[in-house]
One Martini backbone bead per residue (centre of mass of N, CA, C, O) as a GRO file, in nm:
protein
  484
    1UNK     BB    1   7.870   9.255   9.478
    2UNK     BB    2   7.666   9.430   9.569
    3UNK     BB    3   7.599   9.275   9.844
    4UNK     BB    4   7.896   9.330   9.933
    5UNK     BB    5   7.870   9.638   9.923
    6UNK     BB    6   7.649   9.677  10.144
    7UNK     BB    7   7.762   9.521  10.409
    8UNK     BB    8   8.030   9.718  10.373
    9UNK     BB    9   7.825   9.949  10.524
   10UNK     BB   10   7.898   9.810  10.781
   11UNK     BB   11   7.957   9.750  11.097
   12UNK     BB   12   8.123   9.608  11.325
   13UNK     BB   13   8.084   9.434  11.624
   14UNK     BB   14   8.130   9.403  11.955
   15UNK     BB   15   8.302   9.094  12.141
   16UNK     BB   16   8.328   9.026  12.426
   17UNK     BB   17   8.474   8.819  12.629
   18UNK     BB   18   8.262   8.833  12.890
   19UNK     BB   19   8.061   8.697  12.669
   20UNK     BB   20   8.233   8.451  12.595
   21UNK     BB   21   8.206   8.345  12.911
   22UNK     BB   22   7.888   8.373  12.982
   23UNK     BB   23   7.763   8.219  12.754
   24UNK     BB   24   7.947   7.921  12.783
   25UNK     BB   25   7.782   7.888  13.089
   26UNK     BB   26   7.534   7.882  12.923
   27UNK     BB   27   7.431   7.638  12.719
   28UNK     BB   28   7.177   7.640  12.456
   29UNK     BB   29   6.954   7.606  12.207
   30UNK     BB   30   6.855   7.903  12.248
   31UNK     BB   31   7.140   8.064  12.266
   32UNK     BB   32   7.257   7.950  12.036
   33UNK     BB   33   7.071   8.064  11.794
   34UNK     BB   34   7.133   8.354  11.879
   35UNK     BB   35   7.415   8.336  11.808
   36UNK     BB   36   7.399   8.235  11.531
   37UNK     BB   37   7.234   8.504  11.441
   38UNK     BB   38   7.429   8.694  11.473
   39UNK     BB   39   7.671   8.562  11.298
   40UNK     BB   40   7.486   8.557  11.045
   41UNK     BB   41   7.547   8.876  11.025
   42UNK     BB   42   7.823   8.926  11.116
   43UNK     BB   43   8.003   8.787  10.899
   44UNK     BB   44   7.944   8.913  10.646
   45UNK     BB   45   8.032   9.154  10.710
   46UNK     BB   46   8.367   9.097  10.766
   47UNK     BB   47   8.364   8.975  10.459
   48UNK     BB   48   8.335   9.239  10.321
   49UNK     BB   49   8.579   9.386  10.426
   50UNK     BB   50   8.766   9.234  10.276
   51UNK     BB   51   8.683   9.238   9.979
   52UNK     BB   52   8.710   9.496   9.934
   53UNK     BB   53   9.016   9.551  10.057
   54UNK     BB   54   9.125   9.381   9.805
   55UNK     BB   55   8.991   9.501   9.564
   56UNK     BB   56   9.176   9.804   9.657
   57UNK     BB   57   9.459   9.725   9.616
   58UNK     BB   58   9.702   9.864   9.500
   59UNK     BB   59   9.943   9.868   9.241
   60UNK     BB   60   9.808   9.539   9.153
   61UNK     BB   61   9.790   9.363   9.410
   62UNK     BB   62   9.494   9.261   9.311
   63UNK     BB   63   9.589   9.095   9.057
   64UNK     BB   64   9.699   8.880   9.212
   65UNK     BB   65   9.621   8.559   9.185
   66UNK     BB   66   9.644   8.510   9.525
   67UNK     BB   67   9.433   8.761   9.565
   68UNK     BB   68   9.219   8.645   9.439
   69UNK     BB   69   9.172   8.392   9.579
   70UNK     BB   70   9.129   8.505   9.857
   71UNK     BB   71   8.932   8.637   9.791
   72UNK     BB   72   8.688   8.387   9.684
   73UNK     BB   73   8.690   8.317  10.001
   74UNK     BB   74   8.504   8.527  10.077
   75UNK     BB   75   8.281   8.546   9.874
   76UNK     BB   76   8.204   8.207   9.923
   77UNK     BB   77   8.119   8.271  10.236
   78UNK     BB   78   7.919   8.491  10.200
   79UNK     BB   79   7.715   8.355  10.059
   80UNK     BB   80   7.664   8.088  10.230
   81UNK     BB   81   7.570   8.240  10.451
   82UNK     BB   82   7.314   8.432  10.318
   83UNK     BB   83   7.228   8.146  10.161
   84UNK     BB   84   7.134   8.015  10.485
   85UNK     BB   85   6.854   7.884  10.582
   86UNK     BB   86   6.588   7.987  10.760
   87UNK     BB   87   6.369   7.931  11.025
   88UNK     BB   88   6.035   7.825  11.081
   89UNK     BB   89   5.898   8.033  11.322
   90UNK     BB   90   5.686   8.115  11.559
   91UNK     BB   91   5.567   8.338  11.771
   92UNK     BB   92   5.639   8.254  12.030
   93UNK     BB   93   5.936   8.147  11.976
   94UNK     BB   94   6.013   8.482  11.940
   95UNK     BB   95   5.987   8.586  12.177
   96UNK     BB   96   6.145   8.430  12.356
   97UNK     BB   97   6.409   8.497  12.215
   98UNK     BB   98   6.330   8.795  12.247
   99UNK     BB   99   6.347   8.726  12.577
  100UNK     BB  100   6.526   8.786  12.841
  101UNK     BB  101   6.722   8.614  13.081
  102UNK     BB  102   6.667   8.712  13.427
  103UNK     BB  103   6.826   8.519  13.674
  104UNK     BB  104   7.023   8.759  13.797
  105UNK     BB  105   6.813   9.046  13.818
  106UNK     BB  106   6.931   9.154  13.526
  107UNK     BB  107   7.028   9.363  13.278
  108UNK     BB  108   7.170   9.427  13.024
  109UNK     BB  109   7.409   9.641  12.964
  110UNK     BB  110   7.519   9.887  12.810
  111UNK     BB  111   7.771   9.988  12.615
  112UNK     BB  112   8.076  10.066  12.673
  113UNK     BB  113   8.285  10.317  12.648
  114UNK     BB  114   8.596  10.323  12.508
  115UNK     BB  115   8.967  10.294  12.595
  116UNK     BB  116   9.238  10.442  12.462
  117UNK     BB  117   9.550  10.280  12.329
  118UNK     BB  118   9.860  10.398  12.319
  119UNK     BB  119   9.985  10.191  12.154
  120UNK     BB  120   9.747  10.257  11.941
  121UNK     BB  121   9.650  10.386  11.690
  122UNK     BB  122   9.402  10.568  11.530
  123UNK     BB  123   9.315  10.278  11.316
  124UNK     BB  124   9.485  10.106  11.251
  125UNK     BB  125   9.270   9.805  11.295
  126UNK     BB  126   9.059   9.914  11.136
  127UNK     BB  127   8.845   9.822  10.853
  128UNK     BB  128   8.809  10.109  10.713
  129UNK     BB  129   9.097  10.259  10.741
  130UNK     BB  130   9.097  10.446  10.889
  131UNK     BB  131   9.155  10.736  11.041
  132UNK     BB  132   9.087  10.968  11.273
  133UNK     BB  133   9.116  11.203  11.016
  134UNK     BB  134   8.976  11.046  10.808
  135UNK     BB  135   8.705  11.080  10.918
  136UNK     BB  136   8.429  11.115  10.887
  137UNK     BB  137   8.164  11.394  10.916
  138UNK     BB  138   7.888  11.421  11.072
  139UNK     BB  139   7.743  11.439  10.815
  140UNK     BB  140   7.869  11.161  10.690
  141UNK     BB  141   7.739  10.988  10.883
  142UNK     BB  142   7.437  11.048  10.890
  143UNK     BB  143   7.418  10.917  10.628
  144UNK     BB  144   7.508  10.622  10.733
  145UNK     BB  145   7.258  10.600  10.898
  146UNK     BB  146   7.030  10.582  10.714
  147UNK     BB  147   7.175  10.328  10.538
  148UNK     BB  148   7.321  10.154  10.768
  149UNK     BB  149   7.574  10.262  10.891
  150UNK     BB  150   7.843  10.350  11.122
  151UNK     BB  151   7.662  10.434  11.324
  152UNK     BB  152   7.446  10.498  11.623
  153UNK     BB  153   7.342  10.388  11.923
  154UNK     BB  154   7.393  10.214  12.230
  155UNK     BB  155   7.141  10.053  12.187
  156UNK     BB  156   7.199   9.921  11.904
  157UNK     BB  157   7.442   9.761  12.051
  158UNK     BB  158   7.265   9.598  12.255
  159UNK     BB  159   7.081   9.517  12.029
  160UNK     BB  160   7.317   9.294  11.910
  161UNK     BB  161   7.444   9.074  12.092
  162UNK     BB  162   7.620   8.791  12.156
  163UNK     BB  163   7.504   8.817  12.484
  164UNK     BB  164   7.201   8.626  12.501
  165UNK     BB  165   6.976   8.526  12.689
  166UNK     BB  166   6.728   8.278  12.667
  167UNK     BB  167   6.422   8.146  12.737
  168UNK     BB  168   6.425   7.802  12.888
  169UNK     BB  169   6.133   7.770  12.991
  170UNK     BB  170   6.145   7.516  12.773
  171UNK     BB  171   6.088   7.377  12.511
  172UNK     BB  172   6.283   7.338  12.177
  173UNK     BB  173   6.265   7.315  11.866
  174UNK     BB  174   6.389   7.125  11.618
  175UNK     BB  175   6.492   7.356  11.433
  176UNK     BB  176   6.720   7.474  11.593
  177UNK     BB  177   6.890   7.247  11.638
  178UNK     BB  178   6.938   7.206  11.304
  179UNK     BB  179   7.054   7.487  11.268
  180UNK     BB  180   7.288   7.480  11.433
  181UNK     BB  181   7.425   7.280  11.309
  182UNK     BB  182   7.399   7.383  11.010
  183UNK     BB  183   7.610   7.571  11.076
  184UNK     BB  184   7.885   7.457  11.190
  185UNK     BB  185   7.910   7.321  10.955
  186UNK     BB  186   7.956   7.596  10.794
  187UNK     BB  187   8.204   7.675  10.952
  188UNK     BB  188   8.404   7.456  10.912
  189UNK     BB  189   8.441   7.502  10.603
  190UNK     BB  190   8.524   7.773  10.609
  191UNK     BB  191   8.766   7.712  10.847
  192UNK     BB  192   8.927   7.578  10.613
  193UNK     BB  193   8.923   7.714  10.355
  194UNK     BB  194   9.089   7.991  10.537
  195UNK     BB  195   9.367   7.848  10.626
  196UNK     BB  196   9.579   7.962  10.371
  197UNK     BB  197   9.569   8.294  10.403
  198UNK     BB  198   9.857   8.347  10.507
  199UNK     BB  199  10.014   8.168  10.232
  200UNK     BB  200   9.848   8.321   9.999
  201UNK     BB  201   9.935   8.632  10.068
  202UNK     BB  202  10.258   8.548  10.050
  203UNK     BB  203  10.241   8.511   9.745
  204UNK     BB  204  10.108   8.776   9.653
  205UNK     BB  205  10.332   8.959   9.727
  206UNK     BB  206  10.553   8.787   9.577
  207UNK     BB  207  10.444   8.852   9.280
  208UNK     BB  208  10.474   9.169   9.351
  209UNK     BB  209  10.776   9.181   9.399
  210UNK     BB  210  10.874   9.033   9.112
  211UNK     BB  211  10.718   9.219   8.938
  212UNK     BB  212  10.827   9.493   9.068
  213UNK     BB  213  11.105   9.477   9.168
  214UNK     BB  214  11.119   9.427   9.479
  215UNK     BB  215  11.222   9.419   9.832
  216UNK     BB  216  10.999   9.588   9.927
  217UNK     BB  217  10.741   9.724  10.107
  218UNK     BB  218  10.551   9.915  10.187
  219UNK     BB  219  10.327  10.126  10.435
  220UNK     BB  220  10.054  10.042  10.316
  221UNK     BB  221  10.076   9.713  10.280
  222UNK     BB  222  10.138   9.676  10.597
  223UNK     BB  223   9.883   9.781  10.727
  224UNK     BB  224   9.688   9.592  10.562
  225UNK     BB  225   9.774   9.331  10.687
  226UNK     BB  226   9.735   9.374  10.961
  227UNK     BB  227   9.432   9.419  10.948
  228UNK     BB  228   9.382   9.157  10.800
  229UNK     BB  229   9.475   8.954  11.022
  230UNK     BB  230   9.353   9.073  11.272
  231UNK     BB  231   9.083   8.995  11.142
  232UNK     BB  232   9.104   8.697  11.111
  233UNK     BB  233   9.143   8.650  11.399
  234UNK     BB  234   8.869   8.717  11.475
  235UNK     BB  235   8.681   8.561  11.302
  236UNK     BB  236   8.839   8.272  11.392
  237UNK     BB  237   8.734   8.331  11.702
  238UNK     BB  238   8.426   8.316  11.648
  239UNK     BB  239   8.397   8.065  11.468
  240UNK     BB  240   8.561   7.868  11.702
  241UNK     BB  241   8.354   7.904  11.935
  242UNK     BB  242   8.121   7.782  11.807
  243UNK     BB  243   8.198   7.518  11.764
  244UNK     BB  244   8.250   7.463  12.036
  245UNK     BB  245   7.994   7.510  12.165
  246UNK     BB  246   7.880   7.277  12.000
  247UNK     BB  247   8.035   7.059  12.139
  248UNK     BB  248   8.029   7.089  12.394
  249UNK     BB  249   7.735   6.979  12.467
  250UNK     BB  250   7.880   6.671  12.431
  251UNK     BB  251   8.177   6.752  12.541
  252UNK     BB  252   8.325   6.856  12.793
  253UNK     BB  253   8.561   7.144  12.991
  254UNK     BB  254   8.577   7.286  13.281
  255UNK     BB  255   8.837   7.454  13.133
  256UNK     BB  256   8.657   7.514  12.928
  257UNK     BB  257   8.516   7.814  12.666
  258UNK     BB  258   8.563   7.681  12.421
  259UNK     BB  259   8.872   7.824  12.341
  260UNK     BB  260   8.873   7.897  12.631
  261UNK     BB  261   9.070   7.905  12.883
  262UNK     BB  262   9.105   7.917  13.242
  263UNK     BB  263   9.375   7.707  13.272
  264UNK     BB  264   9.652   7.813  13.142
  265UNK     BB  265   9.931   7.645  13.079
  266UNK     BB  266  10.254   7.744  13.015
  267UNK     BB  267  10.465   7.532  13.052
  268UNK     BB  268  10.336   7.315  12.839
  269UNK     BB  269  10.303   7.561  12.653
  270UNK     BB  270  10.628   7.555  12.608
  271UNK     BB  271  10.735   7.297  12.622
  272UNK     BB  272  10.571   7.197  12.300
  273UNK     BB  273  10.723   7.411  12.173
  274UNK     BB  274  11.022   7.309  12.232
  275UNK     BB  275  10.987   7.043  12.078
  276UNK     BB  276  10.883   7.108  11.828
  277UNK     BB  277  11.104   7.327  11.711
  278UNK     BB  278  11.333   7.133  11.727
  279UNK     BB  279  11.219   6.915  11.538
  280UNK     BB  280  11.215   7.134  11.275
  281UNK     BB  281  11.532   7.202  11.278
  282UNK     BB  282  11.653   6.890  11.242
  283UNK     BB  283  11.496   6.848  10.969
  284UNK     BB  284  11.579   7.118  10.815
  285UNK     BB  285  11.926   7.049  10.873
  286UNK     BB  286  12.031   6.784  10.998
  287UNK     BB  287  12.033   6.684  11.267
  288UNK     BB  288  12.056   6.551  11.579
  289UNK     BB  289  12.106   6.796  11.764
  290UNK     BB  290  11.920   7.059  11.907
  291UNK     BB  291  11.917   7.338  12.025
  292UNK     BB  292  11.859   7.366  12.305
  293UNK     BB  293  11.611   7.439  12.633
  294UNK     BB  294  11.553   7.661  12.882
  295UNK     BB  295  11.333   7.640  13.133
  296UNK     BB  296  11.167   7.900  13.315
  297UNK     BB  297  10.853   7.793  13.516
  298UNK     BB  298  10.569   7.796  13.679
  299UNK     BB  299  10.365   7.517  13.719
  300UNK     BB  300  10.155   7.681  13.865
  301UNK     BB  301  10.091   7.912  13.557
  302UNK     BB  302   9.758   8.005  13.560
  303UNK     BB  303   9.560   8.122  13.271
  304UNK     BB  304   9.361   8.335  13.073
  305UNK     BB  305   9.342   8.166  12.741
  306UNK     BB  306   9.454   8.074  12.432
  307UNK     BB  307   9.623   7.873  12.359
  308UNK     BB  308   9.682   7.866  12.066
  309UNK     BB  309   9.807   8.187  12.046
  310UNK     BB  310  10.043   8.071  12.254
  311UNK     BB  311  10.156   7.840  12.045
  312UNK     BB  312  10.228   8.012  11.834
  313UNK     BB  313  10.413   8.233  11.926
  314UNK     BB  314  10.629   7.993  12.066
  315UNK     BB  315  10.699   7.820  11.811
  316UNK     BB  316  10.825   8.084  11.635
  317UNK     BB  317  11.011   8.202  11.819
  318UNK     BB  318  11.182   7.956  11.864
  319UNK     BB  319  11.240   7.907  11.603
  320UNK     BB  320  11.399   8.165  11.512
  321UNK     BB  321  11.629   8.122  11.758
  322UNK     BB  322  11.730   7.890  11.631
  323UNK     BB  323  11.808   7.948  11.381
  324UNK     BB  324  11.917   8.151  11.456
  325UNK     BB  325  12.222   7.964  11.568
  326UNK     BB  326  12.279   7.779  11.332
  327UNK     BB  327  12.379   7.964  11.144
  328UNK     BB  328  12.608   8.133  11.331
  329UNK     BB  329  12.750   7.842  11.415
  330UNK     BB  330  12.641   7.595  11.252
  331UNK     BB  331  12.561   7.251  11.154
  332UNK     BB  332  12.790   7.108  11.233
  333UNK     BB  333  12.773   7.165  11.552
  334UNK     BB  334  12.751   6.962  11.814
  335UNK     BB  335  12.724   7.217  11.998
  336UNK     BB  336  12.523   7.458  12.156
  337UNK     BB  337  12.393   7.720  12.261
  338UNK     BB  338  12.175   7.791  12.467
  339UNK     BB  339  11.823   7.862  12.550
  340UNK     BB  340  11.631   8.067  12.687
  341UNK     BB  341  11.324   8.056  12.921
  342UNK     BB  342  11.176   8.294  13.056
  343UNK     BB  343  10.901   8.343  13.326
  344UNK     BB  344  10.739   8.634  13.443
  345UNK     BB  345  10.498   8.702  13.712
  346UNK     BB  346  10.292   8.951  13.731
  347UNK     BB  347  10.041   9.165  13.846
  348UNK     BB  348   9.951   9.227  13.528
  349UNK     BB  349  10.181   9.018  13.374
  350UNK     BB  350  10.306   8.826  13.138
  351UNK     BB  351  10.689   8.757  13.093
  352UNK     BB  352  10.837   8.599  12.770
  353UNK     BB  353  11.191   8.502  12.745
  354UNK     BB  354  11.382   8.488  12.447
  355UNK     BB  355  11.735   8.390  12.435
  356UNK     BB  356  12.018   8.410  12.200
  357UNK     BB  357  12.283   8.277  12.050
  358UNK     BB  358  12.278   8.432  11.732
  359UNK     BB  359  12.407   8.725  11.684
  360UNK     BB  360  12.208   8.930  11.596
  361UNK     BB  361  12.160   9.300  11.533
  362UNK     BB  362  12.129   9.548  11.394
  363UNK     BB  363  11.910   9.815  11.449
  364UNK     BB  364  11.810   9.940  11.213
  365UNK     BB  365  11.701   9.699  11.190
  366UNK     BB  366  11.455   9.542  11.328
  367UNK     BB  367  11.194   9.703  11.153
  368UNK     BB  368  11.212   9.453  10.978
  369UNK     BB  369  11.127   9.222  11.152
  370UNK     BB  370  10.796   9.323  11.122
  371UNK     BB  371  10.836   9.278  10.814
  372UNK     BB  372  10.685   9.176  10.536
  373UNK     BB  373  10.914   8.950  10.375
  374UNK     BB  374  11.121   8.954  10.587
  375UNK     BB  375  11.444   8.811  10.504
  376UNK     BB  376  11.733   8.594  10.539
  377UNK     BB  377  11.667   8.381  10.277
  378UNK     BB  378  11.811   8.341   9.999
  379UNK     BB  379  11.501   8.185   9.916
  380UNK     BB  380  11.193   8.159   9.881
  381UNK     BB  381  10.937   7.989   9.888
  382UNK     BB  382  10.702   7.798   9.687
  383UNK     BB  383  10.347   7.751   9.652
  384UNK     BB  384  10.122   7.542   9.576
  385UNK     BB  385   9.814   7.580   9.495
  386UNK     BB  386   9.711   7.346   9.709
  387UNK     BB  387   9.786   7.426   9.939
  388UNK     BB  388   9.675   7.345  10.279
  389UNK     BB  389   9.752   7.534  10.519
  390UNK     BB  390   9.812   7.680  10.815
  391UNK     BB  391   9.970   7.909  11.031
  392UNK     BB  392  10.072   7.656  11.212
  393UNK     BB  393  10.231   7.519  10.941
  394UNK     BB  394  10.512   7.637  10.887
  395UNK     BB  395  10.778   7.706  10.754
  396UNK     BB  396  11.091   7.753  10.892
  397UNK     BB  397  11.135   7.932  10.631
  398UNK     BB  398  11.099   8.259  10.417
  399UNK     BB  399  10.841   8.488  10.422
  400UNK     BB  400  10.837   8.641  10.703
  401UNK     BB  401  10.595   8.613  10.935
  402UNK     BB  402  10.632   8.471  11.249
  403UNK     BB  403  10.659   8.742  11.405
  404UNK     BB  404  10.421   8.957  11.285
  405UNK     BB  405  10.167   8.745  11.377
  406UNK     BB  406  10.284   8.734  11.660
  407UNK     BB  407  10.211   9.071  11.737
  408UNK     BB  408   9.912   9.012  11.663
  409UNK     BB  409   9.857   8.825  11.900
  410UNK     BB  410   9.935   8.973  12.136
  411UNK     BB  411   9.784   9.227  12.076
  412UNK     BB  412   9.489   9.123  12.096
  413UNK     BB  413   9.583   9.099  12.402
  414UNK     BB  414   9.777   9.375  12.492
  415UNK     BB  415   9.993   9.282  12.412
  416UNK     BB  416  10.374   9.206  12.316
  417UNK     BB  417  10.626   9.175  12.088
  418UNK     BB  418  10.992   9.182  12.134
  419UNK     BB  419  11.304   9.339  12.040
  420UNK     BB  420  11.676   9.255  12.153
  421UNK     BB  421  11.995   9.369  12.042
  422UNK     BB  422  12.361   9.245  12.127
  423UNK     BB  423  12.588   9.235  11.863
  424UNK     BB  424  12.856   9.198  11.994
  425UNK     BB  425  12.743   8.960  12.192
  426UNK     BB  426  12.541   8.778  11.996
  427UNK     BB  427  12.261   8.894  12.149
  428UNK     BB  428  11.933   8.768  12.166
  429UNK     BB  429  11.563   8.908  12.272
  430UNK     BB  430  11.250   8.785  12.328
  431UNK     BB  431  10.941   8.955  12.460
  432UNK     BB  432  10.685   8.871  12.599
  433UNK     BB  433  10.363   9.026  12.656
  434UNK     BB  434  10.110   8.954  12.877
  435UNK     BB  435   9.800   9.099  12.949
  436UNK     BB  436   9.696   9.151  13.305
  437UNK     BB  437   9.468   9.076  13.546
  438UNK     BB  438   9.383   9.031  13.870
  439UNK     BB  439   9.126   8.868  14.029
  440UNK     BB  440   8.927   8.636  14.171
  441UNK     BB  441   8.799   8.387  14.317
  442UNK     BB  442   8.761   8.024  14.236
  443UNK     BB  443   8.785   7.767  14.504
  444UNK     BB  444   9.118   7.891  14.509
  445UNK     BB  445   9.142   7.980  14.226
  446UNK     BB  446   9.351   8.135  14.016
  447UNK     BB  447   9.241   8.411  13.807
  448UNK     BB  448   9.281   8.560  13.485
  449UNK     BB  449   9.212   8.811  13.284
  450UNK     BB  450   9.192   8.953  12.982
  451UNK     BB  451   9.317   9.241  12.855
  452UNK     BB  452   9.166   9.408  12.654
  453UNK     BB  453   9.168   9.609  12.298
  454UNK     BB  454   8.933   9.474  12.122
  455UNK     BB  455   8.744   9.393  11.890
  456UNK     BB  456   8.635   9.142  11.689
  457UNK     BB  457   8.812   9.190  11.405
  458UNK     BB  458   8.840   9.500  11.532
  459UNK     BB  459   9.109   9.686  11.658
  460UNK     BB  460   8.885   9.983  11.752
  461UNK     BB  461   8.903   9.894  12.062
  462UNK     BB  462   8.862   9.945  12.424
  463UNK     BB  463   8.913   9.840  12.741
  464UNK     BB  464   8.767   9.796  13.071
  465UNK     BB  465   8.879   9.697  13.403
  466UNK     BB  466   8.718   9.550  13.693
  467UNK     BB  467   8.634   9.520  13.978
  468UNK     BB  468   8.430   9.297  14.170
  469UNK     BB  469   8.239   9.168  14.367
  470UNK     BB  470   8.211   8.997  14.641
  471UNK     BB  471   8.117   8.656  14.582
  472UNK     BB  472   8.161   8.638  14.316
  473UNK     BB  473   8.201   8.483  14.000
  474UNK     BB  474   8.456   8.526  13.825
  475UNK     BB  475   8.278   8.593  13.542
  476UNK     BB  476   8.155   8.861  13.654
  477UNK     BB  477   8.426   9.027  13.712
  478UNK     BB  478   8.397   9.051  13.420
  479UNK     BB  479   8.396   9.430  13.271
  480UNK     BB  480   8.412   9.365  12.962
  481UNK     BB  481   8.245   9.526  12.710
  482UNK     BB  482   8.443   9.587  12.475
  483UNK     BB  483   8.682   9.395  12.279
  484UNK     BB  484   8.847   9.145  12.179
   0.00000   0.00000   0.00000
């Protein structure tokens, strides 16, 4: 624990997106390794702050059996990564790879301090915890760097850049590839291992409400959520992009970059989403046919985003929606009121609304509906030990998850999820707004850039997108210094 409470006086470095595609755009062997030795620093650092942050948990929260056990599948993780080998390389190969490929005539530029986001309180998604009022004062920063800890200045995070292209110019020893191979399988084994972490801190807030005789979470409660799903969102994003690319060597996808997809079909991920909530619902009442579901969508509606992270949303959101319809109407019922998805694509975003007549909510509830463990189920379901799914594969109802998770899937790239409801007319509304940019063009197809609001895994960074000039390839143009 010593280890990990070191590694936790580290800040966590930022990786934008406009990085996470220009390096995905010429993987080598040498880039590659890079990118692995980034990464093999840089996540043990953000699994410490998360053991550190489940272990200071309030209240008796940190005792609950599931808050336990989720806590030592990150100091599990964080041990694998910090005691796996590295490659004994010669000083030749290490000069090569600590010499940066200038191929494109400049070198990397210093990270651009961000801009803060209106919508987001300061600190709010900090990995630290603080608020802008409680940090460090400036000699105790002071002292933070001395340690190794939060301070530094624009060039110390620019030699830490996880997008850092080396020098191809000749062949690279065995061990590099081997060390590659040889984290992914690593990478892999973690992101099995911390799959079912949505649903088992479910099971430990449920454990702790139990304990406590509550009916609700407090806002200290609420906010640790928040904090430690959206860093596990970076988490994943940065394991998940690692793996793809190292898959992507031997098996390409023109339209993909790791997992972002530079040509995310909405319409595709609308119907699919359509059709799984259908089918959810069908099994979990007993329907022979669930309410049905109408899509308003440009079929040539193409832009730059994460697939899974947009079919998480719009498959919650469908959920929830045909949910409140068939309790609203009842299950006998042969006939539902349609459910309308309509997609309208503006300048800036993309903005996809799920109405339904499922009966509305008071307004006052509202608030509760992105509350943790808020739900309308008269029975919460309980998760057996061995329980071992992913959030996407969520049962129908009872934790009170899907809406609070999706709104922050939504907010990862700028985005937000709001609901309106219309109580007396039975009539609800979910608003999904996807923030984007239009870019340039490439070879004629439009492309829009996800404008970032946060580094990876830690949404404490807002950044700035500018047009690139013209006659550049579309991720060039792509000018987000740091935030995904």
């Amino acid at each position: 624990m010593d280890t990990i409470k070191h590694y936790s006086n580290f800040p966590a470095t930022g990786v934008s997106l406009r990085q996470m595609v220009q390096f995905g755009q010429n993987v080598s062997t040498g880039t590659l390794f890079r990118a692995s030795q980034f990464l093999s620093e840089e996540l043990p650092i953000r699994l410490a702050h998360r053991v550190q942050e489940l272990g200071d948990l309030p209240d008796g929260l940190n005792e609950m059996p599931s808050i336990r056990r989720v806590q030592d599948w990150y100091a599990q993780s964080f041990e694998e990564i910090v005691q796996l080998p590295k490659p004994s390389l010669s000083a030749e190969v290490k000069e090569r790879l600590s010499k940066a490929n200038n191929r494109h005539g400049r070198q990397s530029r210093i990270l651009s301090e961000a801009t803060p986001n209106p919508s987001v309180e300061p600190g709010q998604y900090d990995s630290t915890g603080y608020k802008k009022s409680d940090k460090p004062t400036e000699k105790e920063s002071d002292k933070e760097n001395v340690n190794g800890g939060s301070g530094g200045d624009m060039k110390v995070a620019a030699a830490k850049r996880y997008y850092s292209m080396a020098d191809d110019n000749g062949d690279w020893p065995p061990e590099l590839n081997a060390f590659n191979n040889d984290f992914s399988k690593l990478l892999e084994k973690i992101k099995r291992r911390h799959d079912p972490v949505v649903t088992t801190v479910a099971q430990g807030i449920l454990e702790y409400k139990r304990k406590r005789q509550r009916m609700q979470i407090d806002h200290s409660i609420q906010a640790f959520l928040d904090r430690f799903y959206m860093s596990r969102i970076g988490i994943r994003m940065l394991i998940g992009q690692h793996i793809a690319l190292t898959d992507q060597r031997t098996h390409s996808d023109p339209n993909y970059v790791g997992i972002i997809c530079t040509r995310t079909n909405v319409r595709d991920l609308a119907q699919e989403a359509i059709e799984n909530a259908r089918f959810v619902c069908e099994d979990h009442y007993g329907l022979f046919d669930a309410p049905k579901v109408r899509l308003v969508c440009d079929p040539n509606l193409n832009f730059m985003y994460v697939p899974g992270h947009l079919s998480h949303m719009l498959f919650e959101t469908l959920k929830n929606s045909l949910r409140a319809v068939v309790e609203t109407h009842g299950s006998e019922k042969e006939e539902f009121p349609v459910t309308d998805v309509i997609v309208s694509e503006g300048r800036e975003d993309i903005t996809i609304k799920v109405s339904d007549e499922g009966g509305g909510i008071p307004r006052s509830s509202i608030p509760l509906v992105w509350t943790y463990m808020y739900t309308t189920v008269d029975q919460t379901p309980s998760i057996d030990p061995d329980f071992n799914k992913s959030d996407f594969k969520a049962p129908m109802a009872g934790f009170g998850y899907g809406l609070p998770i999706s709104r922050l899937y939504a907010r990862y790239f700028g985005g937000d999820l709001k609901m309106i409801s219309m109580e007396g007319l039975n009539l609800a509304a979910r608003a999904m707004k996807l923030k984007l940019k239009t870019k340039g063009l490439d070879q004629g197809l439009r492309q829009r850039e996800v404008s970032e609001r946060r580094q990876v895994g830690d949404a404490e960074s807002v950044v700035n997108s500018q047009s690139g000039r013209a006659g550049e390839p579309w991720w060039r143009n792509v000018t987000m210094e740091e935030g995904v």
